[in-house]
Amino acid sequence: MSSRPSASVVDTLVIGGGLLGSAVAYYLAQAGSRVLLAEKGQINRQASGQNAGSLHFQLEYRMIENGLEAARKAAEAMPLHLHAQQAWAGLEQELGSPLGVVQHGGFMVAETAEQVERLGRKVALEQSSGLVTELLDGAEVRRRAPYLGPSILAAAFCPTEGKADPRHCSLAYANAAARLGAELRTACGVAALAKAAHGWNATLGDGASVRASTIVIAAGAWSGRVAQMAGSVLPVSPVGLTMTATARSAPLVSHLVQHAGRRLSMKQTREGNVLIGGGWPARLHQEHGLVDLERKPDLLLSSLAGNMAAAAAVVPGVAHLPVLRVWTGMTALVADQLPLIGEVPRAPGAFIATGGSAFTLGPTYARVLADKVLGKPPAFDVGRYDPNRFASLTFV
């Protein structure tokens, strides 16, 4: 990554060097824009590189646990899911880099009659939105996935779900952006933003000044605070999560596995490690009443125990695998569970994308956002994700 002083004038300043920021930089540079990406740490060091790499296109447990109306609201993001499943399928060829993309399908399993009913409603909602899913009974589930336990009564199956390797995806986008002329500045965050006649003035952490016609906020859990620097208030909240990796084993879990009644997400890497997550919380640190985004969340033993118990119940073979590593990370959620993608309220020329299933939807967020920055018409209707639905939170 370049350590040279940044250009003083660029078309777009991208703030954040995770999957989304790197991808936006790539698509903008591909269109011929002069791009500077500023990352306060290292490329892919935060959530984009710390998640488990699931490609969830079905509605996740957190989207359906609070009833049908909440699930219907979450399903408003389904056009993004439909786009993302195709985007991931062609991404290795597009970037010319191995990304570990495998789309062998995913199950969302149910262990109780109530969960089976929930799955049925979820599948009907997804099918009406255009996602290919089907509801399978327990016998058919075990025929397709014999590693699943006897407690599984039914499962929803989506054939395009799978996984990608989060260690490589952001770096592949960043390297592709650099080849196209984008400048990548690491260990250099943004210290200040100010609206100007030409667009935006930014002061970087190393003291350099940048003039940009547009800015893109792609800072993950920091996105809400960067938006405040641009003068806008958005309901973006950091969330601490826990992930676990087992020791390597022979092939065991050949699909992405989720649960309709518990927090659980499982998959097996090419090397044989089983990755276990699904939304179990980690404790965020606070400093003077505010979440300290610079400190990694603390592990909660109750989350680790609950996550492993759920995993062993669904895939009994996992119970005998030693735990190799447990880690925590942060992601960002938006108040209404839908992502923010578009121009920041009362901050013309500033654009943001955050919230939702940010790894799964990262390539799609990036394409949508790049088109907005470039003034191109969107490939599909993205109006329901417009940050201006929260414009009333910003008074000046």
Short mmCIF file of C-alpha atoms in Angstrom, two decimals:
data_model
loop_
_atom_site.label_atom_id
_atom_site.label_comp_id
_atom_site.label_asym_id
_atom_site.label_seq_id
_atom_site.Cartn_x
_atom_site.Cartn_y
_atom_site.Cartn_z
CA MET A 1 0.00 0.00 0.00
CA SER A 2 1.21 3.47 -0.84
CA SER A 3 2.75 5.60 1.91
CA ARG A 4 3.33 8.66 -0.27
CA PRO A 5 1.60 11.95 0.54
CA SER A 6 -1.91 12.08 -0.91
CA ALA A 7 -2.84 14.15 -3.93
CA SER A 8 -4.28 17.49 -2.89
CA VAL A 9 -7.25 17.24 -5.27
CA VAL A 10 -9.27 14.10 -6.06
CA ASP A 11 -12.67 13.29 -7.42
CA THR A 12 -13.62 11.06 -4.49
CA LEU A 13 -12.23 10.48 -1.01
CA VAL A 14 -13.23 7.02 0.25
CA ILE A 15 -13.15 6.70 4.04
CA GLY A 16 -12.58 3.13 5.19
CA GLY A 17 -10.47 0.27 3.84
CA GLY A 18 -12.66 -2.75 4.42
CA LEU A 19 -14.50 -4.75 1.78
CA LEU A 20 -16.94 -1.94 0.98
CA GLY A 21 -14.43 0.90 0.83
CA SER A 22 -11.97 -1.11 -1.24
CA ALA A 23 -14.74 -2.19 -3.61
CA VAL A 24 -16.08 1.36 -4.05
CA ALA A 25 -12.55 2.58 -4.76
CA TYR A 26 -12.20 -0.14 -7.40
CA TYR A 27 -15.47 0.63 -9.18
CA LEU A 28 -14.82 4.37 -9.15
CA ALA A 29 -11.26 3.95 -10.43
CA GLN A 30 -12.57 1.58 -13.09
CA ALA A 31 -14.82 4.43 -14.26
CA GLY A 32 -11.81 6.75 -14.52
CA SER A 33 -12.24 8.72 -11.28
CA ARG A 34 -9.30 10.00 -9.27
CA VAL A 35 -9.72 8.17 -5.96
CA LEU A 36 -7.98 8.40 -2.60
CA LEU A 37 -8.85 5.76 -0.02
CA ALA A 38 -7.98 6.68 3.57
CA GLU A 39 -7.88 3.90 6.17
CA LYS A 40 -7.02 4.67 9.79
CA GLY A 41 -5.49 1.22 10.32
CA GLN A 42 -4.69 -1.41 7.72
CA ILE A 43 -6.74 -2.68 4.81
CA ASN A 44 -9.17 -5.40 5.94
CA ARG A 45 -8.18 -5.19 9.60
CA GLN A 46 -11.66 -4.57 11.04
CA ALA A 47 -15.03 -6.28 10.47
CA SER A 48 -14.40 -7.21 6.83
CA GLY A 49 -11.49 -9.41 7.86
CA GLN A 50 -12.84 -10.59 11.22
CA ASN A 51 -16.19 -12.02 10.17
CA ALA A 52 -16.68 -15.67 9.26
CA GLY A 53 -17.25 -15.11 5.54
CA SER A 54 -20.85 -16.33 5.30
CA LEU A 55 -22.83 -15.55 2.17
CA HIS A 56 -26.36 -15.34 3.65
CA PHE A 57 -29.05 -14.69 1.06
CA GLN A 58 -31.93 -16.08 3.11
CA LEU A 59 -33.32 -13.86 5.84
CA GLU A 60 -31.16 -14.40 8.92
CA TYR A 61 -32.42 -15.33 12.38
CA ARG A 62 -32.13 -11.74 13.65
CA MET A 63 -34.46 -10.70 10.82
CA ILE A 64 -37.23 -13.18 11.63
CA GLU A 65 -37.06 -13.61 15.42
CA ASN A 66 -39.32 -10.63 16.17
CA GLY A 67 -42.33 -11.72 14.14
CA LEU A 68 -43.79 -11.49 10.67
CA GLU A 69 -43.93 -7.69 10.40
CA ALA A 70 -40.24 -7.39 11.29
CA ALA A 71 -39.45 -10.10 8.75
CA ARG A 72 -41.43 -8.26 6.09
CA LYS A 73 -39.44 -5.12 6.81
CA ALA A 74 -36.15 -7.01 6.54
CA ALA A 75 -37.32 -8.57 3.26
CA GLU A 76 -37.35 -5.09 1.73
CA ALA A 77 -33.60 -5.65 1.32
CA MET A 78 -34.17 -8.74 -0.85
CA PRO A 79 -33.34 -6.95 -4.15
CA LEU A 80 -29.86 -6.43 -2.71
CA HIS A 81 -29.63 -10.16 -1.86
CA LEU A 82 -30.67 -11.15 -5.37
CA HIS A 83 -28.02 -8.89 -6.89
CA ALA A 84 -25.33 -10.06 -4.44
CA GLN A 85 -25.74 -13.76 -5.17
CA GLN A 86 -24.85 -13.08 -8.81
CA ALA A 87 -22.11 -10.59 -7.92
CA TRP A 88 -20.27 -13.12 -5.73
CA ALA A 89 -20.60 -15.85 -8.38
CA GLY A 90 -18.54 -13.82 -10.85
CA LEU A 91 -16.23 -11.94 -8.49
CA GLU A 92 -13.13 -14.14 -8.67
CA GLN A 93 -13.12 -13.85 -12.45
CA GLU A 94 -13.76 -10.11 -12.32
CA LEU A 95 -10.89 -9.40 -9.91
CA GLY A 96 -8.57 -12.11 -11.23
CA SER A 97 -7.90 -13.38 -7.72
CA PRO A 98 -8.88 -16.46 -5.68
CA LEU A 99 -11.41 -15.43 -3.01
CA GLY A 100 -12.52 -18.81 -1.69
CA VAL A 101 -16.03 -18.31 -3.04
CA VAL A 102 -18.08 -21.51 -2.72
CA GLN A 103 -21.84 -21.49 -3.29
CA HIS A 104 -22.99 -25.05 -2.57
CA GLY A 105 -26.17 -23.93 -0.84
CA GLY A 106 -27.33 -23.20 2.69
CA PHE A 107 -29.82 -24.61 5.19
CA MET A 108 -31.79 -22.77 7.84
CA VAL A 109 -32.86 -25.55 10.20
CA ALA A 110 -35.77 -25.91 12.62
CA GLU A 111 -35.95 -28.09 15.75
CA THR A 112 -39.50 -27.33 16.96
CA ALA A 113 -42.95 -27.14 15.41
CA GLU A 114 -43.02 -23.39 16.06
CA GLN A 115 -39.72 -22.95 14.21
CA VAL A 116 -41.06 -25.00 11.29
CA GLU A 117 -44.03 -22.62 11.04
CA ARG A 118 -41.64 -19.67 11.16
CA LEU A 119 -39.62 -21.21 8.33
CA GLY A 120 -42.73 -21.65 6.25
CA ARG A 121 -43.63 -17.98 6.60
CA LYS A 122 -40.05 -16.98 5.85
CA VAL A 123 -39.83 -19.12 2.71
CA ALA A 124 -43.13 -17.75 1.42
CA LEU A 125 -41.85 -14.20 1.99
CA GLU A 126 -38.55 -14.93 0.22
CA GLN A 127 -40.18 -16.66 -2.72
CA SER A 128 -42.58 -13.75 -3.21
CA SER A 129 -39.49 -11.48 -3.33
CA GLY A 130 -37.79 -13.59 -6.01
CA LEU A 131 -35.30 -15.62 -3.94
CA VAL A 132 -35.10 -19.32 -4.78
CA THR A 133 -35.70 -21.21 -1.52
CA GLU A 134 -37.59 -24.37 -0.62
CA LEU A 135 -38.90 -25.90 2.59
CA LEU A 136 -37.67 -29.47 3.18
CA ASP A 137 -38.86 -32.02 5.72
CA GLY A 138 -36.46 -33.72 8.12
CA ALA A 139 -35.96 -36.84 6.01
CA GLU A 140 -35.06 -34.84 2.90
CA VAL A 141 -32.75 -32.57 4.91
CA ARG A 142 -30.79 -35.57 6.23
CA ARG A 143 -30.67 -37.11 2.77
CA ARG A 144 -28.99 -33.98 1.43
CA ALA A 145 -26.95 -33.23 4.58
CA PRO A 146 -26.45 -36.44 6.61
CA TYR A 147 -24.18 -34.63 9.04
CA LEU A 148 -27.17 -32.76 10.51
CA GLY A 149 -28.54 -34.14 13.78
CA PRO A 150 -31.75 -36.11 14.44
CA SER A 151 -33.42 -33.13 16.14
CA ILE A 152 -33.83 -31.32 12.81
CA LEU A 153 -37.52 -31.39 11.82
CA ALA A 154 -37.25 -29.26 8.67
CA ALA A 155 -35.04 -26.75 6.91
CA ALA A 156 -35.24 -23.99 4.34
CA PHE A 157 -32.69 -24.48 1.56
CA CYS A 158 -31.21 -21.79 -0.69
CA PRO A 159 -28.98 -23.21 -3.45
CA THR A 160 -26.86 -20.07 -3.94
CA GLU A 161 -25.72 -19.58 -0.34
CA GLY A 162 -22.17 -20.34 0.69
CA LYS A 163 -18.98 -18.70 1.83
CA ALA A 164 -16.00 -16.60 0.82
CA ASP A 165 -12.62 -16.10 2.46
CA PRO A 166 -12.68 -12.73 4.28
CA ARG A 167 -8.87 -12.75 4.47
CA HIS A 168 -8.63 -12.16 0.72
CA CYS A 169 -11.71 -10.30 -0.53
CA SER A 170 -10.92 -6.74 0.61
CA LEU A 171 -7.27 -7.08 -0.41
CA ALA A 172 -8.24 -8.28 -3.87
CA TYR A 173 -10.50 -5.26 -4.36
CA ALA A 174 -7.84 -2.90 -2.96
CA ASN A 175 -5.11 -4.31 -5.21
CA ALA A 176 -7.40 -4.08 -8.22
CA ALA A 177 -8.20 -0.45 -7.35
CA ALA A 178 -4.50 0.37 -7.02
CA ARG A 179 -3.78 -1.17 -10.42
CA LEU A 180 -6.36 1.21 -11.87
CA GLY A 181 -4.68 4.23 -10.27
CA ALA A 182 -6.44 4.64 -6.94
CA GLU A 183 -4.22 5.82 -4.09
CA LEU A 184 -4.51 3.82 -0.88
CA ARG A 185 -3.37 5.58 2.28
CA THR A 186 -3.16 3.33 5.36
CA ALA A 187 -2.52 4.23 9.01
CA CYS A 188 -4.19 7.51 8.12
CA GLY A 189 -7.75 8.23 9.16
CA VAL A 190 -9.83 11.33 8.58
CA ALA A 191 -9.54 13.95 11.32
CA ALA A 192 -11.99 16.56 9.99
CA LEU A 193 -14.48 17.17 7.19
CA ALA A 194 -15.84 20.51 5.98
CA LYS A 195 -18.28 21.34 3.21
CA ALA A 196 -16.85 23.64 0.56
CA ALA A 197 -17.89 25.20 -2.73
CA HIS A 198 -16.05 22.55 -4.72
CA GLY A 199 -17.34 19.67 -2.59
CA TRP A 200 -15.44 18.72 0.56
CA ASN A 201 -12.25 19.59 2.38
CA ALA A 202 -10.76 16.82 4.49
CA THR A 203 -7.92 16.85 6.97
CA LEU A 204 -6.24 13.47 7.30
CA GLY A 205 -4.65 12.04 10.40
CA ASP A 206 -1.16 12.79 9.11
CA GLY A 207 -2.07 16.47 8.67
CA ALA A 208 -2.47 16.34 4.90
CA SER A 209 -5.33 18.29 3.32
CA VAL A 210 -7.49 16.82 0.58
CA ARG A 211 -10.01 18.53 -1.67
CA ALA A 212 -12.61 16.12 -3.00
CA SER A 213 -15.69 16.66 -5.12
CA THR A 214 -17.38 13.78 -3.28
CA ILE A 215 -16.72 11.65 -0.23
CA VAL A 216 -17.78 8.07 0.48
CA ILE A 217 -18.25 6.92 4.07
CA ALA A 218 -17.50 3.19 4.20
CA ALA A 219 -16.19 2.99 7.74
CA GLY A 220 -18.27 0.15 9.20
CA ALA A 221 -18.95 0.67 12.91
CA TRP A 222 -17.35 4.14 12.63
CA SER A 223 -19.72 5.25 9.84
CA GLY A 224 -22.18 7.03 12.13
CA ARG A 225 -19.42 9.09 13.70
CA VAL A 226 -17.89 9.99 10.35
CA ALA A 227 -21.36 11.09 9.19
CA GLN A 228 -21.47 13.38 12.24
CA MET A 229 -18.17 14.90 11.09
CA ALA A 230 -19.99 15.71 7.86
CA GLY A 231 -22.77 17.37 9.87
CA SER A 232 -25.42 14.63 9.71
CA VAL A 233 -26.98 12.40 12.37
CA LEU A 234 -27.78 8.80 11.39
CA PRO A 235 -28.99 5.94 13.64
CA VAL A 236 -26.01 3.62 13.13
CA SER A 237 -25.08 1.50 16.15
CA PRO A 238 -21.98 -0.65 16.72
CA VAL A 239 -22.60 -4.26 17.70
CA GLY A 240 -20.06 -6.63 19.25
CA LEU A 241 -20.05 -10.22 17.98
CA THR A 242 -18.27 -13.50 18.76
CA MET A 243 -16.78 -16.04 16.34
CA THR A 244 -15.17 -19.44 16.92
CA ALA A 245 -12.96 -21.68 14.81
CA THR A 246 -12.38 -25.37 15.56
CA ALA A 247 -9.28 -27.38 14.83
CA ARG A 248 -9.08 -28.85 11.35
CA SER A 249 -11.03 -31.99 10.64
CA ALA A 250 -12.03 -34.20 7.75
CA PRO A 251 -14.85 -32.79 5.58
CA LEU A 252 -17.95 -32.54 7.76
CA VAL A 253 -20.11 -29.47 7.04
CA SER A 254 -20.59 -29.09 3.30
CA HIS A 255 -23.15 -26.25 3.35
CA LEU A 256 -23.77 -22.97 5.12
CA VAL A 257 -25.96 -23.80 8.14
CA GLN A 258 -28.21 -21.35 10.01
CA HIS A 259 -30.98 -21.80 12.55
CA ALA A 260 -34.57 -20.53 12.67
CA GLY A 261 -34.73 -20.40 16.47
CA ARG A 262 -31.18 -19.87 17.73
CA ARG A 263 -28.24 -17.67 16.91
CA LEU A 264 -26.11 -19.97 14.76
CA SER A 265 -24.10 -19.88 11.57
CA MET A 266 -21.70 -22.67 10.57
CA LYS A 267 -19.51 -23.56 7.65
CA GLN A 268 -16.23 -25.41 7.06
CA THR A 269 -13.20 -23.84 5.42
CA ARG A 270 -11.18 -25.41 2.67
CA GLU A 271 -8.49 -26.14 5.27
CA GLY A 272 -10.99 -28.06 7.44
CA ASN A 273 -11.72 -25.58 10.25
CA VAL A 274 -15.39 -25.26 11.19
CA LEU A 275 -16.32 -21.59 11.67
CA ILE A 276 -19.13 -20.99 14.16
CA GLY A 277 -20.96 -17.71 14.74
CA GLY A 278 -24.42 -16.37 14.14
CA GLY A 279 -24.80 -13.21 16.18
CA TRP A 280 -23.79 -14.09 19.73
CA PRO A 281 -22.89 -10.83 21.48
CA ALA A 282 -19.57 -9.56 22.77
CA ARG A 283 -19.33 -6.74 25.33
CA LEU A 284 -18.48 -3.32 23.93
CA HIS A 285 -16.21 -1.07 25.98
CA GLN A 286 -17.32 2.39 27.00
CA GLU A 287 -15.38 5.58 27.63
CA HIS A 288 -17.20 8.51 29.27
CA GLY A 289 -20.55 6.99 28.35
CA LEU A 290 -19.72 6.40 24.69
CA VAL A 291 -18.80 3.14 23.01
CA ASP A 292 -15.04 2.96 22.58
CA LEU A 293 -14.67 1.85 18.98
CA GLU A 294 -10.89 1.59 19.26
CA ARG A 295 -11.00 -1.36 21.69
CA LYS A 296 -11.96 -4.88 20.71
CA PRO A 297 -15.13 -6.11 22.43
CA ASP A 298 -14.71 -8.46 25.38
CA LEU A 299 -15.58 -12.12 25.02
CA LEU A 300 -18.63 -13.25 26.99
CA LEU A 301 -18.27 -16.85 28.15
CA SER A 302 -22.05 -17.21 28.05
CA SER A 303 -21.96 -16.41 24.32
CA LEU A 304 -19.23 -18.95 23.67
CA ALA A 305 -21.07 -21.65 25.62
CA GLY A 306 -24.41 -20.89 23.98
CA ASN A 307 -22.95 -20.81 20.49
CA MET A 308 -21.11 -24.12 20.90
CA ALA A 309 -24.19 -25.80 22.43
CA ALA A 310 -26.29 -24.73 19.43
CA ALA A 311 -23.62 -25.95 17.02
CA ALA A 312 -23.32 -29.36 18.67
CA ALA A 313 -27.10 -29.84 18.71
CA VAL A 314 -27.36 -29.17 14.98
CA VAL A 315 -24.16 -30.92 13.85
CA PRO A 316 -23.27 -33.55 16.50
CA GLY A 317 -19.88 -34.19 14.92
CA VAL A 318 -18.73 -30.71 15.93
CA ALA A 319 -18.99 -31.60 19.64
CA HIS A 320 -15.77 -33.62 19.43
CA LEU A 321 -13.68 -30.95 17.68
CA PRO A 322 -11.27 -28.89 19.81
CA VAL A 323 -11.73 -25.13 19.75
CA LEU A 324 -8.70 -23.57 18.11
CA ARG A 325 -9.55 -19.87 18.32
CA VAL A 326 -12.24 -17.51 19.60
CA TRP A 327 -12.34 -13.85 18.62
CA THR A 328 -14.59 -10.82 18.75
CA GLY A 329 -15.33 -8.06 16.30
CA MET A 330 -17.71 -5.21 15.57
CA THR A 331 -20.28 -4.55 12.93
CA ALA A 332 -22.88 -1.83 12.42
CA LEU A 333 -26.67 -2.04 12.39
CA VAL A 334 -29.21 0.61 11.43
CA ALA A 335 -32.23 1.32 13.60
CA ASP A 336 -34.83 -0.10 11.18
CA GLN A 337 -32.70 -3.14 10.16
CA LEU A 338 -32.41 -1.91 6.56
CA PRO A 339 -29.11 -0.66 5.18
CA LEU A 340 -28.20 2.94 4.44
CA ILE A 341 -27.08 3.40 0.84
CA GLY A 342 -26.99 6.81 -0.74
CA GLU A 343 -26.36 10.49 -0.16
CA VAL A 344 -26.05 11.64 3.44
CA PRO A 345 -28.91 13.89 4.60
CA ARG A 346 -28.09 17.62 4.45
CA ALA A 347 -24.57 16.81 3.22
CA PRO A 348 -24.64 17.01 -0.59
CA GLY A 349 -21.74 15.18 -2.17
CA ALA A 350 -21.28 12.86 0.82
CA PHE A 351 -22.37 9.25 0.35
CA ILE A 352 -22.66 6.36 2.78
CA ALA A 353 -23.30 2.62 2.83
CA THR A 354 -23.59 0.63 6.03
CA GLY A 355 -25.80 -1.72 8.01
CA GLY A 356 -27.46 -5.00 7.12
CA SER A 357 -25.46 -8.06 6.04
CA ALA A 358 -22.49 -5.93 5.12
CA PHE A 359 -20.08 -8.72 4.07
CA THR A 360 -22.61 -10.64 2.01
CA LEU A 361 -23.94 -7.48 0.40
CA GLY A 362 -20.62 -5.62 0.18
CA PRO A 363 -20.07 -5.99 -3.59
CA THR A 364 -23.65 -4.89 -4.22
CA TYR A 365 -23.45 -1.93 -1.84
CA ALA A 366 -20.27 -0.86 -3.61
CA ARG A 367 -21.75 -1.02 -7.10
CA VAL A 368 -24.89 0.87 -6.05
CA LEU A 369 -22.87 3.52 -4.24
CA ALA A 370 -20.37 3.95 -7.07
CA ASP A 371 -23.23 4.47 -9.52
CA LYS A 372 -24.71 7.12 -7.22
CA VAL A 373 -21.39 8.94 -6.93
CA LEU A 374 -20.97 8.83 -10.71
CA GLY A 375 -24.54 10.00 -11.31
CA LYS A 376 -25.55 6.79 -13.09
CA PRO A 377 -29.09 5.41 -12.84
CA PRO A 378 -29.33 2.49 -10.40
CA ALA A 379 -29.59 -1.07 -11.72
CA PHE A 380 -32.71 -1.55 -9.56
CA ASP A 381 -34.85 0.48 -7.19
CA VAL A 382 -32.83 1.39 -4.09
CA GLY A 383 -35.08 4.17 -2.82
CA ARG A 384 -36.12 2.29 0.32
CA TYR A 385 -32.47 2.30 1.51
CA ASP A 386 -32.06 6.06 1.08
CA PRO A 387 -30.45 7.67 4.17
CA ASN A 388 -32.87 10.58 3.75
CA ARG A 389 -35.52 8.53 5.54
CA PHE A 390 -33.67 9.74 8.65
CA ALA A 391 -33.27 13.36 7.50
CA SER A 392 -35.42 14.59 10.39
CA LEU A 393 -32.61 13.68 12.84
CA THR A 394 -30.41 16.46 11.41
CA PHE A 395 -31.67 19.98 12.08
CA VAL A 396 -28.97 22.13 10.44
#
